[in-house]
Amino acid sequence: MEYTLQDKLSFIKRDIVKYKSKNPATIVTEMMRKDYINIHGPEHHYLDGAASAAAMKNAGGKFSLDDCLNELENRAAKIPFSPKNKQCLGNKCPFYFKNKV
């Protein structure tokens, strides 16, 4: 099935909170099995940060996971990608996640 980027971000946000692991690599590995995840697609920017935030929250972090996921979504949506091949453009990822996340 074909999903929009916004669909994918919504699905990740919905699903990431279900994981109880304190290890972000475990969460990412599990999430990458979902049919809506393309490892080279722009959704991985959101997924990586969301998995880290969820793992920190599961480890006892004192912050709003929902607020963090919203901020990640705003930043991830700004990263340029090619609609033609559904991949990121030019290693720009880090420039969109500077400062506070």
PDB file of N, CA and C in Angstrom:
ATOM      1  N   MET A   1       0.842  -1.181   0.000  1.00  0.00           N
ATOM      2  CA  MET A   1       0.000   0.000   0.000  1.00  0.00           C
ATOM      3  C   MET A   1       0.886   1.243   0.000  1.00  0.00           C
ATOM      4  N   GLU A   2       0.427   2.282  -0.603  1.00  0.00           N
ATOM      5  CA  GLU A   2       1.151   3.548  -0.698  1.00  0.00           C
ATOM      6  C   GLU A   2       0.648   4.497   0.388  1.00  0.00           C
ATOM      7  N   TYR A   3       1.595   5.013   1.198  1.00  0.00           N
ATOM      8  CA  TYR A   3       1.251   5.936   2.269  1.00  0.00           C
ATOM      9  C   TYR A   3       1.939   7.276   2.031  1.00  0.00           C
ATOM     10  N   THR A   4       1.297   8.349   2.474  1.00  0.00           N
ATOM     11  CA  THR A   4       1.942   9.656   2.422  1.00  0.00           C
ATOM     12  C   THR A   4       2.922   9.757   3.590  1.00  0.00           C
ATOM     13  N   LEU A   5       3.813  10.728   3.522  1.00  0.00           N
ATOM     14  CA  LEU A   5       4.743  10.947   4.625  1.00  0.00           C
ATOM     15  C   LEU A   5       3.970  11.251   5.902  1.00  0.00           C
ATOM     16  N   GLN A   6       2.941  12.064   5.804  1.00  0.00           N
ATOM     17  CA  GLN A   6       2.153  12.404   6.994  1.00  0.00           C
ATOM     18  C   GLN A   6       1.495  11.158   7.588  1.00  0.00           C
ATOM     19  N   ASP A   7       1.004  10.253   6.743  1.00  0.00           N
ATOM     20  CA  ASP A   7       0.452   8.978   7.221  1.00  0.00           C
ATOM     21  C   ASP A   7       1.505   8.218   8.023  1.00  0.00           C
ATOM     22  N   LYS A   8       2.691   8.132   7.456  1.00  0.00           N
ATOM     23  CA  LYS A   8       3.770   7.370   8.088  1.00  0.00           C
ATOM     24  C   LYS A   8       4.151   7.960   9.436  1.00  0.00           C
ATOM     25  N   LEU A   9       4.253   9.290   9.511  1.00  0.00           N
ATOM     26  CA  LEU A   9       4.590   9.929  10.784  1.00  0.00           C
ATOM     27  C   LEU A   9       3.506   9.673  11.821  1.00  0.00           C
ATOM     28  N   SER A  10       2.267   9.715  11.395  1.00  0.00           N
ATOM     29  CA  SER A  10       1.152   9.436  12.311  1.00  0.00           C
ATOM     30  C   SER A  10       1.186   7.990  12.801  1.00  0.00           C
ATOM     31  N   PHE A  11       1.479   7.069  11.903  1.00  0.00           N
ATOM     32  CA  PHE A  11       1.554   5.652  12.291  1.00  0.00           C
ATOM     33  C   PHE A  11       2.698   5.411  13.271  1.00  0.00           C
ATOM     34  N   ILE A  12       3.833   6.058  13.013  1.00  0.00           N
ATOM     35  CA  ILE A  12       4.970   5.895  13.915  1.00  0.00           C
ATOM     36  C   ILE A  12       4.612   6.431  15.295  1.00  0.00           C
ATOM     37  N   LYS A  13       4.022   7.612  15.332  1.00  0.00           N
ATOM     38  CA  LYS A  13       3.632   8.209  16.612  1.00  0.00           C
ATOM     39  C   LYS A  13       2.644   7.306  17.354  1.00  0.00           C
ATOM     40  N   ARG A  14       1.711   6.741  16.648  1.00  0.00           N
ATOM     41  CA  ARG A  14       0.721   5.847  17.243  1.00  0.00           C
ATOM     42  C   ARG A  14       1.379   4.594  17.807  1.00  0.00           C
ATOM     43  N   ASP A  15       2.329   4.035  17.049  1.00  0.00           N
ATOM     44  CA  ASP A  15       2.909   2.742  17.419  1.00  0.00           C
ATOM     45  C   ASP A  15       4.075   2.823  18.392  1.00  0.00           C
ATOM     46  N   ILE A  16       4.846   3.905  18.355  1.00  0.00           N
ATOM     47  CA  ILE A  16       6.074   3.985  19.143  1.00  0.00           C
ATOM     48  C   ILE A  16       5.784   3.928  20.640  1.00  0.00           C
ATOM     49  N   VAL A  17       4.653   4.455  21.059  1.00  0.00           N
ATOM     50  CA  VAL A  17       4.321   4.484  22.486  1.00  0.00           C
ATOM     51  C   VAL A  17       3.959   3.103  23.034  1.00  0.00           C
ATOM     52  N   LYS A  18       3.753   2.149  22.172  1.00  0.00           N
ATOM     53  CA  LYS A  18       3.409   0.786  22.603  1.00  0.00           C
ATOM     54  C   LYS A  18       4.623  -0.004  23.076  1.00  0.00           C
ATOM     55  N   TYR A  19       5.809   0.437  22.700  1.00  0.00           N
ATOM     56  CA  TYR A  19       7.029  -0.292  23.055  1.00  0.00           C
ATOM     57  C   TYR A  19       7.487   0.098  24.452  1.00  0.00           C
ATOM     58  N   LYS A  20       7.936  -0.879  25.209  1.00  0.00           N
ATOM     59  CA  LYS A  20       8.371  -0.657  26.587  1.00  0.00           C
ATOM     60  C   LYS A  20       9.874  -0.811  26.765  1.00  0.00           C
ATOM     61  N   SER A  21      10.593  -1.055  25.691  1.00  0.00           N
ATOM     62  CA  SER A  21      12.041  -1.238  25.765  1.00  0.00           C
ATOM     63  C   SER A  21      12.736   0.074  26.142  1.00  0.00           C
ATOM     64  N   LYS A  22      13.875  -0.057  26.813  1.00  0.00           N
ATOM     65  CA  LYS A  22      14.723   1.083  27.145  1.00  0.00           C
ATOM     66  C   LYS A  22      15.875   1.204  26.150  1.00  0.00           C
ATOM     67  N   ASN A  23      15.850   0.380  25.127  1.00  0.00           N
ATOM     68  CA  ASN A  23      16.906   0.349  24.121  1.00  0.00           C
ATOM     69  C   ASN A  23      16.348   0.870  22.791  1.00  0.00           C
ATOM     70  N   PRO A  24      16.805   2.044  22.335  1.00  0.00           N
ATOM     71  CA  PRO A  24      16.255   2.592  21.091  1.00  0.00           C
ATOM     72  C   PRO A  24      16.517   1.711  19.865  1.00  0.00           C
ATOM     73  N   ALA A  25      17.638   0.987  19.865  1.00  0.00           N
ATOM     74  CA  ALA A  25      17.936   0.104  18.721  1.00  0.00           C
ATOM     75  C   ALA A  25      16.907  -1.020  18.631  1.00  0.00           C
ATOM     76  N   THR A  26      16.487  -1.515  19.772  1.00  0.00           N
ATOM     77  CA  THR A  26      15.461  -2.561  19.789  1.00  0.00           C
ATOM     78  C   THR A  26      14.147  -2.016  19.237  1.00  0.00           C
ATOM     79  N   ILE A  27      13.798  -0.821  19.665  1.00  0.00           N
ATOM     80  CA  ILE A  27      12.543  -0.210  19.201  1.00  0.00           C
ATOM     81  C   ILE A  27      12.590   0.039  17.692  1.00  0.00           C
ATOM     82  N   VAL A  28      13.698   0.599  17.207  1.00  0.00           N
ATOM     83  CA  VAL A  28      13.836   0.871  15.767  1.00  0.00           C
ATOM     84  C   VAL A  28      13.756  -0.424  14.965  1.00  0.00           C
ATOM     85  N   THR A  29      14.448  -1.454  15.435  1.00  0.00           N
ATOM     86  CA  THR A  29      14.450  -2.739  14.726  1.00  0.00           C
ATOM     87  C   THR A  29      13.038  -3.307  14.619  1.00  0.00           C
ATOM     88  N   GLU A  30      12.300  -3.241  15.702  1.00  0.00           N
ATOM     89  CA  GLU A  30      10.913  -3.730  15.692  1.00  0.00           C
ATOM     90  C   GLU A  30      10.042  -2.885  14.760  1.00  0.00           C
ATOM     91  N   MET A  31      10.201  -1.571  14.856  1.00  0.00           N
ATOM     92  CA  MET A  31       9.373  -0.684  14.045  1.00  0.00           C
ATOM     93  C   MET A  31       9.666  -0.830  12.549  1.00  0.00           C
ATOM     94  N   MET A  32      10.911  -1.116  12.200  1.00  0.00           N
ATOM     95  CA  MET A  32      11.271  -1.228  10.785  1.00  0.00           C
ATOM     96  C   MET A  32      10.615  -2.423  10.095  1.00  0.00           C
ATOM     97  N   ARG A  33      10.024  -3.268  10.876  1.00  0.00           N
ATOM     98  CA  ARG A  33       9.285  -4.408  10.298  1.00  0.00           C
ATOM     99  C   ARG A  33       7.897  -4.006   9.812  1.00  0.00           C
ATOM    100  N   LYS A  34       7.489  -2.818  10.168  1.00  0.00           N
ATOM    101  CA  LYS A  34       6.158  -2.340   9.765  1.00  0.00           C
ATOM    102  C   LYS A  34       6.132  -2.087   8.259  1.00  0.00           C
ATOM    103  N   ASP A  35       4.998  -2.358   7.646  1.00  0.00           N
ATOM    104  CA  ASP A  35       4.893  -2.209   6.192  1.00  0.00           C
ATOM    105  C   ASP A  35       4.977  -0.765   5.724  1.00  0.00           C
ATOM    106  N   TYR A  36       4.765   0.172   6.602  1.00  0.00           N
ATOM    107  CA  TYR A  36       4.789   1.580   6.202  1.00  0.00           C
ATOM    108  C   TYR A  36       6.165   2.237   6.350  1.00  0.00           C
ATOM    109  N   ILE A  37       7.171   1.500   6.796  1.00  0.00           N
ATOM    110  CA  ILE A  37       8.516   2.048   6.975  1.00  0.00           C
ATOM    111  C   ILE A  37       9.403   1.696   5.782  1.00  0.00           C
ATOM    112  N   ASN A  38      10.012   2.717   5.195  1.00  0.00           N
ATOM    113  CA  ASN A  38      11.019   2.546   4.155  1.00  0.00           C
ATOM    114  C   ASN A  38      12.325   3.069   4.740  1.00  0.00           C
ATOM    115  N   ILE A  39      13.292   2.205   4.937  1.00  0.00           N
ATOM    116  CA  ILE A  39      14.527   2.596   5.619  1.00  0.00           C
ATOM    117  C   ILE A  39      15.219   3.778   4.963  1.00  0.00           C
ATOM    118  N   HIS A  40      15.066   3.948   3.674  1.00  0.00           N
ATOM    119  CA  HIS A  40      15.694   5.068   2.979  1.00  0.00           C
ATOM    120  C   HIS A  40      14.732   6.236   2.785  1.00  0.00           C
ATOM    121  N   GLY A  41      13.538   6.082   3.293  1.00  0.00           N
ATOM    122  CA  GLY A  41      12.553   7.148   3.162  1.00  0.00           C
ATOM    123  C   GLY A  41      12.698   8.183   4.263  1.00  0.00           C
ATOM    124  N   PRO A  42      12.054   9.312   4.094  1.00  0.00           N
ATOM    125  CA  PRO A  42      12.185  10.396   5.064  1.00  0.00           C
ATOM    126  C   PRO A  42      11.596  10.069   6.434  1.00  0.00           C
ATOM    127  N   GLU A  43      10.765   9.057   6.519  1.00  0.00           N
ATOM    128  CA  GLU A  43      10.177   8.710   7.811  1.00  0.00           C
ATOM    129  C   GLU A  43      11.210   8.206   8.812  1.00  0.00           C
ATOM    130  N   HIS A  44      12.366   7.746   8.314  1.00  0.00           N
ATOM    131  CA  HIS A  44      13.366   7.246   9.263  1.00  0.00           C
ATOM    132  C   HIS A  44      13.934   8.372  10.125  1.00  0.00           C
ATOM    133  N   HIS A  45      13.882   9.623   9.672  1.00  0.00           N
ATOM    134  CA  HIS A  45      14.337  10.745  10.495  1.00  0.00           C
ATOM    135  C   HIS A  45      13.484  10.838  11.757  1.00  0.00           C
ATOM    136  N   TYR A  46      12.210  10.723  11.577  1.00  0.00           N
ATOM    137  CA  TYR A  46      11.282  10.774  12.706  1.00  0.00           C
ATOM    138  C   TYR A  46      11.412   9.509  13.548  1.00  0.00           C
ATOM    139  N   LEU A  47      11.504   8.370  12.903  1.00  0.00           N
ATOM    140  CA  LEU A  47      11.577   7.097  13.615  1.00  0.00           C
ATOM    141  C   LEU A  47      12.796   7.034  14.533  1.00  0.00           C
ATOM    142  N   ASP A  48      13.949   7.454  14.054  1.00  0.00           N
ATOM    143  CA  ASP A  48      15.168   7.398  14.872  1.00  0.00           C
ATOM    144  C   ASP A  48      15.014   8.225  16.142  1.00  0.00           C
ATOM    145  N   GLY A  49      14.566   9.446  15.988  1.00  0.00           N
ATOM    146  CA  GLY A  49      14.379  10.309  17.157  1.00  0.00           C
ATOM    147  C   GLY A  49      13.272   9.826  18.066  1.00  0.00           C
ATOM    148  N   ALA A  50      12.181   9.343  17.478  1.00  0.00           N
ATOM    149  CA  ALA A  50      11.054   8.854  18.267  1.00  0.00           C
ATOM    150  C   ALA A  50      11.449   7.628  19.090  1.00  0.00           C
ATOM    151  N   ALA A  51      12.244   6.742  18.502  1.00  0.00           N
ATOM    152  CA  ALA A  51      12.701   5.550  19.231  1.00  0.00           C
ATOM    153  C   ALA A  51      13.607   5.947  20.394  1.00  0.00           C
ATOM    154  N   SER A  52      14.483   6.913  20.170  1.00  0.00           N
ATOM    155  CA  SER A  52      15.362   7.389  21.244  1.00  0.00           C
ATOM    156  C   SER A  52      14.548   8.038  22.360  1.00  0.00           C
ATOM    157  N   ALA A  53      13.588   8.865  21.979  1.00  0.00           N
ATOM    158  CA  ALA A  53      12.749   9.530  22.983  1.00  0.00           C
ATOM    159  C   ALA A  53      11.911   8.516  23.761  1.00  0.00           C
ATOM    160  N   ALA A  54      11.342   7.540  23.065  1.00  0.00           N
ATOM    161  CA  ALA A  54      10.529   6.521  23.735  1.00  0.00           C
ATOM    162  C   ALA A  54      11.382   5.702  24.702  1.00  0.00           C
ATOM    163  N   ALA A  55      12.590   5.342  24.288  1.00  0.00           N
ATOM    164  CA  ALA A  55      13.485   4.576  25.156  1.00  0.00           C
ATOM    165  C   ALA A  55      13.865   5.389  26.396  1.00  0.00           C
ATOM    166  N   MET A  56      14.141   6.680  26.212  1.00  0.00           N
ATOM    167  CA  MET A  56      14.470   7.539  27.364  1.00  0.00           C
ATOM    168  C   MET A  56      13.285   7.653  28.311  1.00  0.00           C
ATOM    169  N   LYS A  57      12.099   7.791  27.762  1.00  0.00           N
ATOM    170  CA  LYS A  57      10.886   7.867  28.586  1.00  0.00           C
ATOM    171  C   LYS A  57      10.687   6.553  29.337  1.00  0.00           C
ATOM    172  N   ASN A  58      10.890   5.435  28.647  1.00  0.00           N
ATOM    173  CA  ASN A  58      10.737   4.116  29.272  1.00  0.00           C
ATOM    174  C   ASN A  58      11.770   3.882  30.371  1.00  0.00           C
ATOM    175  N   ALA A  59      12.896   4.570  30.270  1.00  0.00           N
ATOM    176  CA  ALA A  59      13.958   4.435  31.274  1.00  0.00           C
ATOM    177  C   ALA A  59      13.745   5.392  32.453  1.00  0.00           C
ATOM    178  N   GLY A  60      12.634   6.103  32.428  1.00  0.00           N
ATOM    179  CA  GLY A  60      12.317   6.982  33.551  1.00  0.00           C
ATOM    180  C   GLY A  60      12.480   8.459  33.277  1.00  0.00           C
ATOM    181  N   GLY A  61      12.668   8.825  32.008  1.00  0.00           N
ATOM    182  CA  GLY A  61      12.821  10.233  31.662  1.00  0.00           C
ATOM    183  C   GLY A  61      11.622  11.060  32.091  1.00  0.00           C
ATOM    184  N   LYS A  62      11.896  12.247  32.574  1.00  0.00           N
ATOM    185  CA  LYS A  62      10.847  13.147  33.082  1.00  0.00           C
ATOM    186  C   LYS A  62      10.563  14.239  32.054  1.00  0.00           C
ATOM    187  N   PHE A  63       9.881  13.886  31.012  1.00  0.00           N
ATOM    188  CA  PHE A  63       9.506  14.839  29.969  1.00  0.00           C
ATOM    189  C   PHE A  63       8.239  14.329  29.309  1.00  0.00           C
ATOM    190  N   SER A  64       7.605  15.203  28.564  1.00  0.00           N
ATOM    191  CA  SER A  64       6.398  14.821  27.840  1.00  0.00           C
ATOM    192  C   SER A  64       6.800  14.157  26.526  1.00  0.00           C
ATOM    193  N   LEU A  65       6.551  12.872  26.419  1.00  0.00           N
ATOM    194  CA  LEU A  65       6.864  12.162  25.181  1.00  0.00           C
ATOM    195  C   LEU A  65       6.033  12.722  24.032  1.00  0.00           C
ATOM    196  N   ASP A  66       4.805  13.054  24.301  1.00  0.00           N
ATOM    197  CA  ASP A  66       3.939  13.590  23.252  1.00  0.00           C
ATOM    198  C   ASP A  66       4.488  14.917  22.709  1.00  0.00           C
ATOM    199  N   ASP A  67       4.932  15.806  23.602  1.00  0.00           N
ATOM    200  CA  ASP A  67       5.519  17.073  23.156  1.00  0.00           C
ATOM    201  C   ASP A  67       6.781  16.834  22.338  1.00  0.00           C
ATOM    202  N   CYS A  68       7.599  15.897  22.790  1.00  0.00           N
ATOM    203  CA  CYS A  68       8.837  15.574  22.082  1.00  0.00           C
ATOM    204  C   CYS A  68       8.534  15.029  20.687  1.00  0.00           C
ATOM    205  N   LEU A  69       7.563  14.125  20.595  1.00  0.00           N
ATOM    206  CA  LEU A  69       7.203  13.548  19.298  1.00  0.00           C
ATOM    207  C   LEU A  69       6.639  14.609  18.357  1.00  0.00           C
ATOM    208  N   ASN A  70       5.892  15.560  18.911  1.00  0.00           N
ATOM    209  CA  ASN A  70       5.364  16.649  18.081  1.00  0.00           C
ATOM    210  C   ASN A  70       6.494  17.505  17.515  1.00  0.00           C
ATOM    211  N   GLU A  71       7.484  17.826  18.358  1.00  0.00           N
ATOM    212  CA  GLU A  71       8.627  18.620  17.893  1.00  0.00           C
ATOM    213  C   GLU A  71       9.428  17.853  16.835  1.00  0.00           C
ATOM    214  N   LEU A  72       9.636  16.582  17.071  1.00  0.00           N
ATOM    215  CA  LEU A  72      10.333  15.752  16.083  1.00  0.00           C
ATOM    216  C   LEU A  72       9.580  15.735  14.757  1.00  0.00           C
ATOM    217  N   GLU A  73       8.278  15.627  14.833  1.00  0.00           N
ATOM    218  CA  GLU A  73       7.462  15.608  13.608  1.00  0.00           C
ATOM    219  C   GLU A  73       7.615  16.914  12.834  1.00  0.00           C
ATOM    220  N   ASN A  74       7.588  18.029  13.538  1.00  0.00           N
ATOM    221  CA  ASN A  74       7.750  19.328  12.875  1.00  0.00           C
ATOM    222  C   ASN A  74       9.091  19.419  12.159  1.00  0.00           C
ATOM    223  N   ARG A  75      10.141  18.971  12.806  1.00  0.00           N
ATOM    224  CA  ARG A  75      11.474  19.056  12.213  1.00  0.00           C
ATOM    225  C   ARG A  75      11.657  18.035  11.088  1.00  0.00           C
ATOM    226  N   ALA A  76      11.179  16.828  11.291  1.00  0.00           N
ATOM    227  CA  ALA A  76      11.337  15.782  10.273  1.00  0.00           C
ATOM    228  C   ALA A  76      10.599  16.144   8.983  1.00  0.00           C
ATOM    229  N   ALA A  77       9.477  16.810   9.122  1.00  0.00           N
ATOM    230  CA  ALA A  77       8.683  17.181   7.943  1.00  0.00           C
ATOM    231  C   ALA A  77       9.398  18.207   7.064  1.00  0.00           C
ATOM    232  N   LYS A  78      10.418  18.893   7.605  1.00  0.00           N
ATOM    233  CA  LYS A  78      11.129  19.930   6.854  1.00  0.00           C
ATOM    234  C   LYS A  78      12.332  19.395   6.078  1.00  0.00           C
ATOM    235  N   ILE A  79      12.714  18.169   6.297  1.00  0.00           N
ATOM    236  CA  ILE A  79      13.888  17.613   5.635  1.00  0.00           C
ATOM    237  C   ILE A  79      13.532  17.313   4.181  1.00  0.00           C
ATOM    238  N   PRO A  80      14.302  17.838   3.234  1.00  0.00           N
ATOM    239  CA  PRO A  80      13.962  17.621   1.825  1.00  0.00           C
ATOM    240  C   PRO A  80      14.162  16.173   1.392  1.00  0.00           C
ATOM    241  N   PHE A  81      13.236  15.707   0.584  1.00  0.00           N
ATOM    242  CA  PHE A  81      13.366  14.373   0.007  1.00  0.00           C
ATOM    243  C   PHE A  81      12.777  14.377  -1.390  1.00  0.00           C
ATOM    244  N   SER A  82      13.185  13.394  -2.143  1.00  0.00           N
ATOM    245  CA  SER A  82      12.735  13.294  -3.523  1.00  0.00           C
ATOM    246  C   SER A  82      11.425  12.512  -3.588  1.00  0.00           C
ATOM    247  N   PRO A  83      10.343  13.154  -4.002  1.00  0.00           N
ATOM    248  CA  PRO A  83       9.080  12.428  -4.141  1.00  0.00           C
ATOM    249  C   PRO A  83       9.166  11.326  -5.197  1.00  0.00           C
ATOM    250  N   LYS A  84      10.079  11.508  -6.153  1.00  0.00           N
ATOM    251  CA  LYS A  84      10.208  10.536  -7.236  1.00  0.00           C
ATOM    252  C   LYS A  84      10.695   9.180  -6.715  1.00  0.00           C
ATOM    253  N   ASN A  85      11.795   9.201  -5.939  1.00  0.00           N
ATOM    254  CA  ASN A  85      12.309   7.917  -5.457  1.00  0.00           C
ATOM    255  C   ASN A  85      12.119   7.727  -3.957  1.00  0.00           C
ATOM    256  N   LYS A  86      11.425   8.664  -3.323  1.00  0.00           N
ATOM    257  CA  LYS A  86      11.078   8.582  -1.897  1.00  0.00           C
ATOM    258  C   LYS A  86      12.306   8.464  -1.000  1.00  0.00           C
ATOM    259  N   GLN A  87      13.386   9.135  -1.376  1.00  0.00           N
ATOM    260  CA  GLN A  87      14.604   9.107  -0.579  1.00  0.00           C
ATOM    261  C   GLN A  87      15.051  10.517  -0.229  1.00  0.00           C
ATOM    262  N   CYS A  88      15.893  10.600   0.776  1.00  0.00           N
ATOM    263  CA  CYS A  88      16.403  11.885   1.246  1.00  0.00           C
ATOM    264  C   CYS A  88      17.364  12.486   0.230  1.00  0.00           C
ATOM    265  N   LEU A  89      17.482  13.788   0.301  1.00  0.00           N
ATOM    266  CA  LEU A  89      18.363  14.497  -0.614  1.00  0.00           C
ATOM    267  C   LEU A  89      19.617  14.985   0.107  1.00  0.00           C
ATOM    268  N   GLY A  90      20.757  14.576  -0.331  1.00  0.00           N
ATOM    269  CA  GLY A  90      22.026  15.167   0.015  1.00  0.00           C
ATOM    270  C   GLY A  90      22.494  15.211   1.451  1.00  0.00           C
ATOM    271  N   ASN A  91      22.268  14.202   2.230  1.00  0.00           N
ATOM    272  CA  ASN A  91      22.808  14.140   3.595  1.00  0.00           C
ATOM    273  C   ASN A  91      22.492  15.391   4.414  1.00  0.00           C
ATOM    274  N   LYS A  92      21.297  15.858   4.362  1.00  0.00           N
ATOM    275  CA  LYS A  92      20.900  17.076   5.065  1.00  0.00           C
ATOM    276  C   LYS A  92      20.333  16.811   6.462  1.00  0.00           C
ATOM    277  N   CYS A  93      20.136  15.571   6.827  1.00  0.00           N
ATOM    278  CA  CYS A  93      19.454  15.204   8.064  1.00  0.00           C
ATOM    279  C   CYS A  93      19.907  15.986   9.300  1.00  0.00           C
ATOM    280  N   PRO A  94      21.195  16.013   9.622  1.00  0.00           N
ATOM    281  CA  PRO A  94      21.610  16.627  10.889  1.00  0.00           C
ATOM    282  C   PRO A  94      21.286  18.104  11.021  1.00  0.00           C
ATOM    283  N   PHE A  95      21.190  18.810   9.915  1.00  0.00           N
ATOM    284  CA  PHE A  95      20.948  20.243   9.967  1.00  0.00           C
ATOM    285  C   PHE A  95      19.540  20.604  10.428  1.00  0.00           C
ATOM    286  N   TYR A  96      18.644  19.636  10.430  1.00  0.00           N
ATOM    287  CA  TYR A  96      17.258  19.898  10.821  1.00  0.00           C
ATOM    288  C   TYR A  96      16.979  19.491  12.260  1.00  0.00           C
ATOM    289  N   PHE A  97      17.959  18.896  12.928  1.00  0.00           N
ATOM    290  CA  PHE A  97      17.742  18.410  14.285  1.00  0.00           C
ATOM    291  C   PHE A  97      18.699  19.051  15.280  1.00  0.00           C
ATOM    292  N   LYS A  98      19.311  20.158  14.911  1.00  0.00           N
ATOM    293  CA  LYS A  98      20.208  20.871  15.821  1.00  0.00           C
ATOM    294  C   LYS A  98      19.421  21.453  16.990  1.00  0.00           C
ATOM    295  N   ASN A  99      20.149  21.792  18.018  1.00  0.00           N
ATOM    296  CA  ASN A  99      19.643  22.508  19.188  1.00  0.00           C
ATOM    297  C   ASN A  99      18.766  21.646  20.078  1.00  0.00           C
ATOM    298  N   LYS A 100      17.478  21.864  20.084  1.00  0.00           N
ATOM    299  CA  LYS A 100      16.632  21.165  21.051  1.00  0.00           C
ATOM    300  C   LYS A 100      15.760  20.099  20.399  1.00  0.00           C
ATOM    301  N   VAL A 101      15.906  18.926  20.804  1.00  0.00           N
ATOM    302  CA  VAL A 101      15.006  17.822  20.441  1.00  0.00           C
ATOM    303  C   VAL A 101      14.938  16.927  21.629  1.00  0.00           C
TER     304      VAL A 101
END
